[in-house]
mmCIF file of N, CA and C in Angstrom:
data_model
loop_
_atom_site.group_PDB
_atom_site.id
_atom_site.type_symbol
_atom_site.label_atom_id
_atom_site.label_comp_id
_atom_site.label_asym_id
_atom_site.label_seq_id
_atom_site.Cartn_x
_atom_site.Cartn_y
_atom_site.Cartn_z
ATOM 1 N N PRO E 1 -57.324 -126.949 -31.570
ATOM 2 C CA PRO E 1 -56.518 -126.988 -33.040
ATOM 3 C C PRO E 1 -56.117 -129.077 -32.336
ATOM 4 N N TYR E 2 -55.520 -129.277 -33.873
ATOM 5 C CA TYR E 2 -54.816 -130.800 -33.787
ATOM 6 C C TYR E 2 -54.200 -130.889 -33.155
ATOM 7 N N GLU E 3 -53.414 -130.752 -32.603
ATOM 8 C CA GLU E 3 -52.404 -130.846 -31.717
ATOM 9 C C GLU E 3 -52.400 -130.959 -30.321
ATOM 10 N N GLU E 4 -54.045 -130.795 -30.299
ATOM 11 C CA GLU E 4 -54.073 -131.598 -28.532
ATOM 12 C C GLU E 4 -55.134 -132.609 -28.137
ATOM 13 N N VAL E 5 -54.516 -133.741 -26.756
ATOM 14 C CA VAL E 5 -55.180 -134.967 -27.023
ATOM 15 C C VAL E 5 -56.416 -134.521 -26.475
ATOM 16 N N ALA E 6 -57.109 -135.383 -26.864
ATOM 17 C CA ALA E 6 -58.817 -135.683 -27.429
ATOM 18 C C ALA E 6 -58.909 -136.876 -25.677
ATOM 19 N N TYR E 7 -59.957 -136.537 -24.790
ATOM 20 C CA TYR E 7 -59.854 -137.489 -24.054
ATOM 21 C C TYR E 7 -61.334 -137.889 -23.758
ATOM 22 N N ASP E 8 -61.509 -138.680 -23.983
ATOM 23 C CA ASP E 8 -62.715 -139.385 -23.175
ATOM 24 C C ASP E 8 -62.993 -140.206 -21.935
ATOM 25 N N LEU E 9 -63.732 -139.540 -21.092
ATOM 26 C CA LEU E 9 -63.850 -140.260 -19.482
ATOM 27 C C LEU E 9 -65.106 -140.773 -19.599
ATOM 28 N N TYR E 10 -65.082 -142.319 -19.255
ATOM 29 C CA TYR E 10 -66.531 -142.817 -18.578
ATOM 30 C C TYR E 10 -66.589 -142.791 -17.735
ATOM 31 N N ARG E 11 -67.133 -143.006 -17.115
ATOM 32 C CA ARG E 11 -67.306 -143.955 -15.309
ATOM 33 C C ARG E 11 -67.695 -144.836 -15.118
ATOM 34 N N LYS E 12 -66.766 -146.070 -14.507
ATOM 35 C CA LYS E 12 -66.336 -146.906 -14.255
ATOM 36 C C LYS E 12 -67.729 -148.310 -13.853
ATOM 37 N N ALA E 13 -68.366 -148.986 -14.569
ATOM 38 C CA ALA E 13 -69.763 -149.584 -14.097
ATOM 39 C C ALA E 13 -69.830 -149.818 -12.544
ATOM 40 N N ASP E 14 -68.794 -150.198 -11.258
ATOM 41 C CA ASP E 14 -68.674 -150.791 -10.154
ATOM 42 C C ASP E 14 -68.384 -150.179 -10.025
ATOM 43 N N GLY E 15 -68.654 -149.019 -9.938
ATOM 44 C CA GLY E 15 -68.272 -147.733 -8.873
ATOM 45 C C GLY E 15 -67.153 -147.595 -8.955
ATOM 46 N N GLY E 16 -65.719 -147.914 -9.224
ATOM 47 C CA GLY E 16 -65.023 -147.680 -8.470
ATOM 48 C C GLY E 16 -64.249 -148.374 -7.871
ATOM 49 N N THR E 17 -63.989 -149.581 -7.060
ATOM 50 C CA THR E 17 -63.886 -150.854 -6.993
ATOM 51 C C THR E 17 -62.451 -150.916 -6.902
ATOM 52 N N ILE E 18 -61.853 -150.094 -5.953
ATOM 53 C CA ILE E 18 -60.263 -151.523 -5.849
ATOM 54 C C ILE E 18 -60.177 -152.478 -5.682
ATOM 55 N N TYR E 19 -59.377 -153.433 -5.746
ATOM 56 C CA TYR E 19 -59.152 -155.416 -6.569
ATOM 57 C C TYR E 19 -57.747 -155.513 -5.629
ATOM 58 N N GLY E 20 -57.524 -155.774 -4.348
ATOM 59 C CA GLY E 20 -55.830 -155.033 -4.187
ATOM 60 C C GLY E 20 -55.395 -156.836 -4.472
ATOM 61 N N ILE E 21 -53.698 -156.798 -4.940
ATOM 62 C CA ILE E 21 -53.681 -158.131 -5.428
ATOM 63 C C ILE E 21 -52.819 -159.425 -4.241
ATOM 64 N N GLY E 22 -53.128 -158.467 -3.231
ATOM 65 C CA GLY E 22 -52.337 -159.680 -2.472
ATOM 66 C C GLY E 22 -53.527 -160.091 -1.420
ATOM 67 N N ARG E 23 -53.773 -160.916 -0.620
ATOM 68 C CA ARG E 23 -54.892 -161.008 0.883
ATOM 69 C C ARG E 23 -54.101 -161.549 1.391
ATOM 70 N N MET E 24 -55.236 -161.756 2.271
ATOM 71 C CA MET E 24 -54.765 -161.259 4.442
ATOM 72 C C MET E 24 -55.519 -162.391 4.774
ATOM 73 N N GLY E 25 -55.469 -163.262 5.623
ATOM 74 C CA GLY E 25 -56.382 -164.442 6.171
ATOM 75 C C GLY E 25 -55.627 -164.136 7.834
ATOM 76 N N ASP E 26 -56.484 -164.814 8.558
ATOM 77 C CA ASP E 26 -56.100 -165.080 9.916
ATOM 78 C C ASP E 26 -56.200 -166.671 10.066
ATOM 79 N N LEU E 27 -54.919 -167.006 10.731
ATOM 80 C CA LEU E 27 -54.863 -168.606 10.609
ATOM 81 C C LEU E 27 -56.354 -169.129 12.067
ATOM 82 N N PRO E 28 -56.341 -170.883 11.936
ATOM 83 C CA PRO E 28 -57.129 -171.155 12.733
ATOM 84 C C PRO E 28 -56.926 -170.659 14.662
ATOM 85 N N LYS E 29 -55.609 -171.101 14.549
ATOM 86 C CA LYS E 29 -54.702 -170.754 15.718
ATOM 87 C C LYS E 29 -53.627 -170.281 15.816
ATOM 88 N N PRO E 30 -53.595 -169.077 16.266
ATOM 89 C CA PRO E 30 -51.753 -168.638 16.575
ATOM 90 C C PRO E 30 -50.898 -169.915 16.533
ATOM 91 N N ILE E 31 -49.564 -169.975 15.417
ATOM 92 C CA ILE E 31 -48.700 -170.823 15.304
ATOM 93 C C ILE E 31 -46.975 -169.741 15.409
ATOM 94 N N SER E 32 -46.219 -170.742 15.727
ATOM 95 C CA SER E 32 -44.929 -169.794 16.535
ATOM 96 C C SER E 32 -44.527 -169.224 14.526
ATOM 97 N N TRP E 33 -42.811 -168.849 14.834
ATOM 98 C CA TRP E 33 -42.194 -168.333 13.900
ATOM 99 C C TRP E 33 -41.565 -169.435 13.129
ATOM 100 N N PRO E 34 -41.192 -170.080 13.689
ATOM 101 C CA PRO E 34 -40.410 -171.785 12.475
ATOM 102 C C PRO E 34 -41.550 -172.638 12.284
ATOM 103 N N ALA E 35 -42.785 -172.584 13.258
ATOM 104 C CA ALA E 35 -43.691 -173.439 12.720
ATOM 105 C C ALA E 35 -44.132 -173.275 11.228
ATOM 106 N N LEU E 36 -44.753 -171.740 11.158
ATOM 107 C CA LEU E 36 -45.095 -171.133 9.663
ATOM 108 C C LEU E 36 -44.245 -171.470 8.425
ATOM 109 N N GLN E 37 -42.620 -171.072 9.339
ATOM 110 C CA GLN E 37 -41.497 -171.299 8.280
ATOM 111 C C GLN E 37 -41.651 -172.448 8.085
ATOM 112 N N LYS E 38 -41.644 -173.559 8.707
ATOM 113 C CA LYS E 38 -42.151 -174.995 7.791
ATOM 114 C C LYS E 38 -43.080 -175.019 7.138
ATOM 115 N N VAL E 39 -43.909 -174.826 7.512
ATOM 116 C CA VAL E 39 -45.806 -174.510 6.849
ATOM 117 C C VAL E 39 -45.633 -174.606 5.329
ATOM 118 N N VAL E 40 -45.073 -172.852 5.216
ATOM 119 C CA VAL E 40 -44.355 -172.290 3.997
ATOM 120 C C VAL E 40 -43.099 -173.408 3.179
ATOM 121 N N ILE E 41 -42.227 -174.581 3.638
ATOM 122 C CA ILE E 41 -40.883 -174.476 3.306
ATOM 123 C C ILE E 41 -41.347 -176.009 2.587
ATOM 124 N N HIS E 42 -42.577 -176.770 3.822
ATOM 125 C CA HIS E 42 -43.152 -177.596 3.081
ATOM 126 C C HIS E 42 -44.185 -177.375 1.961
ATOM 127 N N ASN E 43 -44.934 -176.845 1.617
ATOM 128 C CA ASN E 43 -45.732 -176.198 1.049
ATOM 129 C C ASN E 43 -45.034 -175.664 -0.316
ATOM 130 N N ILE E 44 -44.852 -175.187 -0.106
ATOM 131 C CA ILE E 44 -44.568 -173.953 -1.116
ATOM 132 C C ILE E 44 -43.083 -174.193 -2.164
ATOM 133 N N ALA E 45 -41.977 -173.673 -1.380
ATOM 134 C CA ALA E 45 -40.981 -173.783 -1.297
ATOM 135 C C ALA E 45 -39.833 -173.092 -0.406
ATOM 136 N N PRO E 46 -38.237 -173.741 -0.317
ATOM 137 C CA PRO E 46 -37.685 -173.531 1.283
ATOM 138 C C PRO E 46 -37.365 -171.233 0.451
ATOM 139 N N ALA E 47 -37.573 -171.520 2.037
ATOM 140 C CA ALA E 47 -37.527 -169.366 2.017
ATOM 141 C C ALA E 47 -35.849 -169.570 1.903
ATOM 142 N N CYS E 48 -35.540 -168.380 1.171
ATOM 143 C CA CYS E 48 -34.534 -167.987 0.382
ATOM 144 C C CYS E 48 -33.986 -166.325 1.442
ATOM 145 N N ALA E 49 -34.889 -165.656 1.986
ATOM 146 C CA ALA E 49 -34.951 -164.215 2.757
ATOM 147 C C ALA E 49 -36.196 -164.844 3.435
ATOM 148 N N THR E 50 -35.940 -164.163 4.913
ATOM 149 C CA THR E 50 -36.310 -164.419 6.624
ATOM 150 C C THR E 50 -36.422 -162.351 6.465
ATOM 151 N N VAL E 51 -37.564 -161.898 7.276
ATOM 152 C CA VAL E 51 -37.442 -161.196 8.339
ATOM 153 C C VAL E 51 -38.097 -161.190 9.175
ATOM 154 N N LYS E 52 -37.328 -161.691 10.944
ATOM 155 C CA LYS E 52 -38.368 -162.042 11.596
ATOM 156 C C LYS E 52 -39.047 -161.281 12.423
ATOM 157 N N PRO E 53 -40.814 -161.593 12.841
ATOM 158 C CA PRO E 53 -41.512 -161.002 13.430
ATOM 159 C C PRO E 53 -41.314 -160.182 14.261
ATOM 160 N N SER E 54 -42.216 -159.271 14.727
ATOM 161 C CA SER E 54 -42.015 -158.626 16.115
ATOM 162 C C SER E 54 -42.584 -159.449 16.870
ATOM 163 N N ARG E 55 -44.221 -160.772 16.771
ATOM 164 C CA ARG E 55 -44.731 -161.229 17.732
ATOM 165 C C ARG E 55 -44.055 -162.810 17.882
ATOM 166 N N SER E 56 -44.300 -163.406 18.630
ATOM 167 C CA SER E 56 -43.722 -164.465 18.941
ATOM 168 C C SER E 56 -44.528 -165.599 18.081
ATOM 169 N N ALA E 57 -45.979 -165.227 18.282
ATOM 170 C CA ALA E 57 -47.184 -166.342 18.144
ATOM 171 C C ALA E 57 -48.174 -165.150 16.650
ATOM 172 N N ILE E 58 -47.891 -166.050 15.678
ATOM 173 C CA ILE E 58 -48.350 -165.267 14.118
ATOM 174 C C ILE E 58 -49.520 -166.107 13.700
ATOM 175 N N LYS E 59 -50.674 -164.754 13.543
ATOM 176 C CA LYS E 59 -51.920 -165.479 13.708
ATOM 177 C C LYS E 59 -52.672 -164.944 12.448
ATOM 178 N N ARG E 60 -52.307 -163.462 11.864
ATOM 179 C CA ARG E 60 -52.786 -162.537 10.530
ATOM 180 C C ARG E 60 -51.399 -163.175 9.442
ATOM 181 N N VAL E 61 -51.907 -163.151 8.432
ATOM 182 C CA VAL E 61 -50.851 -163.911 7.403
ATOM 183 C C VAL E 61 -50.430 -163.321 6.296
ATOM 184 N N ALA E 62 -50.499 -163.138 5.320
ATOM 185 C CA ALA E 62 -50.715 -161.954 3.941
ATOM 186 C C ALA E 62 -49.711 -162.642 2.669
ATOM 187 N N VAL E 63 -50.729 -162.774 2.145
ATOM 188 C CA VAL E 63 -49.654 -163.135 0.944
ATOM 189 C C VAL E 63 -49.675 -162.570 -0.129
ATOM 190 N N PHE E 64 -48.772 -162.621 -0.867
ATOM 191 C CA PHE E 64 -48.485 -161.106 -1.794
ATOM 192 C C PHE E 64 -47.006 -162.155 -2.869
ATOM 193 N N ALA E 65 -48.267 -162.768 -4.492
ATOM 194 C CA ALA E 65 -47.535 -163.121 -5.096
ATOM 195 C C ALA E 65 -46.136 -162.214 -6.214
ATOM 196 N N GLY E 66 -44.826 -162.732 -6.355
ATOM 197 C CA GLY E 66 -44.490 -162.153 -7.651
ATOM 198 C C GLY E 66 -43.116 -160.904 -6.635
ATOM 199 N N SER E 67 -43.412 -159.698 -6.653
ATOM 200 C CA SER E 67 -42.157 -158.976 -6.200
ATOM 201 C C SER E 67 -43.323 -158.532 -4.619
ATOM 202 N N GLY E 68 -43.260 -158.549 -3.670
ATOM 203 C CA GLY E 68 -44.456 -158.038 -2.623
ATOM 204 C C GLY E 68 -43.934 -156.564 -2.204
ATOM 205 N N LYS E 69 -42.816 -155.575 -2.746
ATOM 206 C CA LYS E 69 -42.278 -154.592 -2.156
ATOM 207 C C LYS E 69 -43.728 -153.356 -1.861
ATOM 208 N N SER E 70 -44.602 -154.408 -2.988
ATOM 209 C CA SER E 70 -45.922 -152.226 -2.973
ATOM 210 C C SER E 70 -46.867 -153.359 -1.447
ATOM 211 N N GLY E 71 -46.976 -154.446 -1.284
ATOM 212 C CA GLY E 71 -47.838 -154.809 -0.230
ATOM 213 C C GLY E 71 -46.775 -155.284 1.637
ATOM 214 N N VAL E 72 -45.948 -154.756 1.745
ATOM 215 C CA VAL E 72 -45.553 -154.585 3.406
ATOM 216 C C VAL E 72 -46.364 -153.366 3.451
ATOM 217 N N VAL E 73 -46.908 -151.758 3.329
ATOM 218 C CA VAL E 73 -46.800 -151.292 3.905
ATOM 219 C C VAL E 73 -48.572 -151.698 4.315
ATOM 220 N N PRO E 74 -49.409 -151.728 3.231
ATOM 221 C CA PRO E 74 -50.512 -152.460 3.532
ATOM 222 C C PRO E 74 -50.701 -153.556 4.179
ATOM 223 N N ALA E 75 -50.351 -154.466 4.223
ATOM 224 C CA ALA E 75 -50.007 -155.551 5.124
ATOM 225 C C ALA E 75 -49.575 -155.141 6.816
ATOM 226 N N ALA E 76 -49.035 -154.425 6.514
ATOM 227 C CA ALA E 76 -48.584 -153.649 8.326
ATOM 228 C C ALA E 76 -49.820 -153.327 8.617
ATOM 229 N N LEU E 77 -50.359 -152.566 7.999
ATOM 230 C CA LEU E 77 -51.249 -151.419 8.588
ATOM 231 C C LEU E 77 -52.331 -152.322 9.384
ATOM 232 N N GLN E 78 -53.140 -153.042 8.771
ATOM 233 C CA GLN E 78 -53.877 -153.937 8.613
ATOM 234 C C GLN E 78 -53.662 -155.015 9.424
ATOM 235 N N GLY E 79 -52.815 -155.363 9.818
ATOM 236 C CA GLY E 79 -52.667 -156.115 11.265
ATOM 237 C C GLY E 79 -52.142 -157.465 10.689
ATOM 238 N N ALA E 80 -51.033 -157.718 9.882
ATOM 239 C CA ALA E 80 -50.180 -158.754 9.379
ATOM 240 C C ALA E 80 -49.301 -159.236 10.270
ATOM 241 N N ASP E 81 -48.979 -160.153 10.621
ATOM 242 C CA ASP E 81 -47.698 -160.569 11.501
ATOM 243 C C ASP E 81 -46.840 -161.052 10.952
ATOM 244 N N VAL E 82 -46.776 -161.547 9.380
ATOM 245 C CA VAL E 82 -46.587 -162.398 8.329
ATOM 246 C C VAL E 82 -46.515 -162.287 7.772
ATOM 247 N N LEU E 83 -46.343 -161.673 6.386
ATOM 248 C CA LEU E 83 -45.842 -161.704 4.531
ATOM 249 C C LEU E 83 -45.367 -162.388 4.084
ATOM 250 N N VAL E 84 -46.056 -163.521 3.251
ATOM 251 C CA VAL E 84 -45.562 -164.437 2.240
ATOM 252 C C VAL E 84 -45.533 -163.542 1.379
ATOM 253 N N THR E 85 -43.875 -163.959 0.118
ATOM 254 C CA THR E 85 -44.322 -162.725 -0.936
ATOM 255 C C THR E 85 -42.726 -163.632 -2.324
ATOM 256 N N GLY E 86 -42.907 -163.293 -2.937
ATOM 257 C CA GLY E 86 -41.882 -163.495 -3.585
ATOM 258 C C GLY E 86 -40.430 -162.999 -3.707
ATOM 259 N N GLU E 87 -40.464 -161.701 -3.563
ATOM 260 C CA GLU E 87 -38.870 -161.137 -3.479
ATOM 261 C C GLU E 87 -39.496 -160.011 -2.721
ATOM 262 N N LEU E 88 -38.458 -159.330 -1.790
ATOM 263 C CA LEU E 88 -37.928 -158.017 -1.490
ATOM 264 C C LEU E 88 -36.965 -157.202 -2.333
ATOM 265 N N ASP E 89 -37.471 -156.340 -2.062
ATOM 266 C CA ASP E 89 -35.456 -155.206 -2.479
ATOM 267 C C ASP E 89 -34.878 -155.140 -1.242
ATOM 268 N N HIS E 90 -34.074 -155.015 -0.967
ATOM 269 C CA HIS E 90 -33.513 -154.340 0.343
ATOM 270 C C HIS E 90 -34.063 -153.619 1.098
ATOM 271 N N HIS E 91 -34.492 -152.107 0.599
ATOM 272 C CA HIS E 91 -35.651 -151.423 1.142
ATOM 273 C C HIS E 91 -37.011 -152.105 1.737
ATOM 274 N N ALA E 92 -37.479 -152.364 0.814
ATOM 275 C CA ALA E 92 -38.679 -152.885 1.498
ATOM 276 C C ALA E 92 -38.578 -154.134 2.424
ATOM 277 N N ARG E 93 -37.379 -154.581 2.266
ATOM 278 C CA ARG E 93 -36.901 -155.211 3.459
ATOM 279 C C ARG E 93 -37.143 -154.545 4.911
ATOM 280 N N LEU E 94 -36.167 -153.651 4.468
ATOM 281 C CA LEU E 94 -35.805 -152.962 6.138
ATOM 282 C C LEU E 94 -37.026 -152.490 6.597
ATOM 283 N N GLU E 95 -38.049 -151.919 5.867
ATOM 284 C CA GLU E 95 -39.863 -151.231 6.002
ATOM 285 C C GLU E 95 -40.195 -152.010 6.750
ATOM 286 N N ALA E 96 -40.265 -153.949 6.461
ATOM 287 C CA ALA E 96 -40.859 -154.885 7.398
ATOM 288 C C ALA E 96 -40.079 -154.757 8.307
ATOM 289 N N GLU E 97 -38.719 -155.085 8.350
ATOM 290 C CA GLU E 97 -38.597 -154.879 9.907
ATOM 291 C C GLU E 97 -38.778 -153.663 10.797
ATOM 292 N N TRP E 98 -38.177 -152.389 10.142
ATOM 293 C CA TRP E 98 -39.536 -151.447 10.963
ATOM 294 C C TRP E 98 -40.579 -151.363 11.331
ATOM 295 N N ARG E 99 -41.293 -152.093 10.790
ATOM 296 C CA ARG E 99 -42.473 -152.080 11.158
ATOM 297 C C ARG E 99 -42.770 -152.935 12.198
ATOM 298 N N GLY E 100 -42.679 -153.742 12.386
ATOM 299 C CA GLY E 100 -41.981 -155.622 12.846
ATOM 300 C C GLY E 100 -42.692 -156.522 12.051
ATOM 301 N N LEU E 101 -43.087 -156.719 10.905
ATOM 302 C CA LEU E 101 -43.587 -156.800 10.181
ATOM 303 C C LEU E 101 -42.918 -158.518 9.261
ATOM 304 N N GLY E 102 -43.061 -159.708 9.977
ATOM 305 C CA GLY E 102 -42.194 -160.795 9.529
ATOM 306 C C GLY E 102 -42.645 -160.701 7.745
ATOM 307 N N VAL E 103 -41.314 -161.424 7.243
ATOM 308 C CA VAL E 103 -41.340 -161.459 5.991
ATOM 309 C C VAL E 103 -40.519 -163.481 5.549
ATOM 310 N N ILE E 104 -41.441 -163.974 4.773
ATOM 311 C CA ILE E 104 -40.728 -165.020 4.558
ATOM 312 C C ILE E 104 -40.784 -164.940 2.323
ATOM 313 N N GLU E 105 -39.507 -165.335 1.843
ATOM 314 C CA GLU E 105 -39.369 -164.726 0.230
ATOM 315 C C GLU E 105 -38.897 -166.310 0.210
ATOM 316 N N VAL E 106 -40.035 -166.491 -1.179
ATOM 317 C CA VAL E 106 -40.086 -167.955 -1.615
ATOM 318 C C VAL E 106 -39.647 -168.276 -2.867
ATOM 319 N N GLY E 107 -39.510 -166.836 -3.241
ATOM 320 C CA GLY E 107 -38.680 -166.750 -4.707
ATOM 321 C C GLY E 107 -39.999 -166.495 -5.662
ATOM 322 N N HIS E 108 -39.374 -165.756 -7.400
ATOM 323 C CA HIS E 108 -40.822 -164.281 -7.133
ATOM 324 C C HIS E 108 -41.440 -165.594 -8.451
ATOM 325 N N ALA E 109 -40.863 -166.647 -8.525
ATOM 326 C CA ALA E 109 -41.510 -167.862 -9.903
ATOM 327 C C ALA E 109 -42.236 -168.273 -9.014
ATOM 328 N N GLU E 110 -41.695 -169.325 -8.399
ATOM 329 C CA GLU E 110 -42.169 -170.125 -6.539
ATOM 330 C C GLU E 110 -43.636 -169.544 -6.411
ATOM 331 N N SER E 111 -43.861 -168.235 -6.139
ATOM 332 C CA SER E 111 -45.204 -167.816 -5.914
ATOM 333 C C SER E 111 -45.714 -167.500 -6.895
ATOM 334 N N GLU E 112 -45.583 -167.206 -8.246
ATOM 335 C CA GLU E 112 -46.217 -167.339 -9.337
ATOM 336 C C GLU E 112 -46.841 -168.608 -9.406
ATOM 337 N N LYS E 113 -46.258 -169.169 -9.316
ATOM 338 C CA LYS E 113 -47.064 -171.067 -9.692
ATOM 339 C C LYS E 113 -47.679 -171.508 -9.569
ATOM 340 N N LEU E 114 -48.230 -171.088 -8.402
ATOM 341 C CA LEU E 114 -48.982 -171.349 -7.459
ATOM 342 C C LEU E 114 -50.452 -170.915 -8.213
ATOM 343 N N ILE E 115 -50.531 -169.887 -8.722
ATOM 344 C CA ILE E 115 -51.929 -168.889 -9.605
ATOM 345 C C ILE E 115 -51.917 -170.055 -10.833
ATOM 346 N N LEU E 116 -51.033 -170.283 -11.502
ATOM 347 C CA LEU E 116 -51.049 -170.512 -13.230
ATOM 348 C C LEU E 116 -52.169 -171.851 -13.343
ATOM 349 N N PRO E 117 -52.729 -172.755 -11.851
ATOM 350 C CA PRO E 117 -53.476 -173.586 -13.219
ATOM 351 C C PRO E 117 -55.159 -173.041 -12.586
ATOM 352 N N ILE E 118 -54.681 -172.233 -11.608
ATOM 353 C CA ILE E 118 -56.508 -171.777 -11.060
ATOM 354 C C ILE E 118 -56.728 -170.401 -12.199
ATOM 355 N N LEU E 119 -55.419 -169.941 -13.059
ATOM 356 C CA LEU E 119 -55.894 -168.761 -14.214
ATOM 357 C C LEU E 119 -56.177 -169.859 -14.936
ATOM 358 N N GLU E 120 -55.784 -170.974 -15.073
ATOM 359 C CA GLU E 120 -56.050 -172.030 -17.016
ATOM 360 C C GLU E 120 -57.360 -172.491 -16.681
ATOM 361 N N LYS E 121 -57.978 -172.526 -15.284
ATOM 362 C CA LYS E 121 -59.290 -172.844 -15.309
ATOM 363 C C LYS E 121 -60.424 -172.138 -15.361
ATOM 364 N N MET E 122 -59.907 -170.804 -15.601
ATOM 365 C CA MET E 122 -60.544 -169.425 -15.673
ATOM 366 C C MET E 122 -60.123 -169.809 -16.939
ATOM 367 N N ILE E 123 -59.371 -169.637 -17.576
ATOM 368 C CA ILE E 123 -59.301 -168.664 -19.334
ATOM 369 C C ILE E 123 -59.947 -170.177 -19.848
ATOM 370 N N TYR E 124 -60.107 -171.273 -19.623
ATOM 371 C CA TYR E 124 -60.689 -171.953 -20.085
ATOM 372 C C TYR E 124 -62.372 -172.441 -19.907
ATOM 373 N N ARG E 125 -62.755 -172.175 -19.248
ATOM 374 C CA ARG E 125 -63.893 -171.463 -18.558
ATOM 375 C C ARG E 125 -64.672 -170.086 -19.672
ATOM 376 N N MET E 126 -63.987 -169.021 -19.829
ATOM 377 C CA MET E 126 -64.198 -168.222 -20.200
ATOM 378 C C MET E 126 -64.288 -168.682 -22.197
ATOM 379 N N ILE E 127 -63.350 -169.266 -22.344
ATOM 380 C CA ILE E 127 -63.104 -169.015 -23.517
ATOM 381 C C ILE E 127 -62.935 -171.248 -23.814
ATOM 382 N N PRO E 128 -63.383 -172.055 -23.733
ATOM 383 C CA PRO E 128 -63.905 -173.521 -24.678
ATOM 384 C C PRO E 128 -62.564 -173.447 -25.259
ATOM 385 N N SER E 129 -62.885 -172.946 -25.929
ATOM 386 C CA SER E 129 -62.261 -174.117 -27.499
ATOM 387 C C SER E 129 -60.219 -173.604 -27.133
ATOM 388 N N ILE E 130 -60.070 -172.559 -26.269
ATOM 389 C CA ILE E 130 -58.157 -171.647 -26.544
ATOM 390 C C ILE E 130 -57.518 -173.419 -26.676
ATOM 391 N N ASN E 131 -56.421 -173.181 -26.643
ATOM 392 C CA ASN E 131 -55.318 -174.576 -26.332
ATOM 393 C C ASN E 131 -54.401 -173.647 -25.650
ATOM 394 N N LEU E 132 -54.250 -174.434 -24.609
ATOM 395 C CA LEU E 132 -53.040 -173.160 -23.744
ATOM 396 C C LEU E 132 -52.040 -174.598 -24.011
ATOM 397 N N PHE E 133 -50.267 -173.880 -23.461
ATOM 398 C CA PHE E 133 -49.804 -175.346 -23.690
ATOM 399 C C PHE E 133 -48.741 -174.053 -22.516
ATOM 400 N N LEU E 134 -47.611 -174.920 -22.490
ATOM 401 C CA LEU E 134 -46.547 -174.884 -21.234
ATOM 402 C C LEU E 134 -45.155 -173.776 -21.966
ATOM 403 N N LEU E 135 -44.625 -172.374 -21.289
ATOM 404 C CA LEU E 135 -43.920 -171.987 -22.168
ATOM 405 C C LEU E 135 -42.670 -172.261 -21.212
#
């Protein structure tokens, strides 16, 4: 009948690969919690909130632009010592603390500004004639 919704299903060309929106990496050598905070403050923005990690030496750091709520558990499960993100709500902060994951919140907009120049270059490569401007 005409009231029934029609569905078209297509197999994804890449086989269903999942690409996360956060990133994680290991530092060349472990650093202290205060040293990492200084690096973040100097290079991104003054931290607006933090959760102290359970480990004193920081080796693995995860980054998640914007709201990092959905990045807390994956970062902790993959062995991150600290998550640098834009913002977390109260319950996500408690989850991070419970898991021993340190958190540095730099502000939602501040965490996203870092990606804008990269996205701009990608767009210009794909569409050279486009005229981009600041909002």
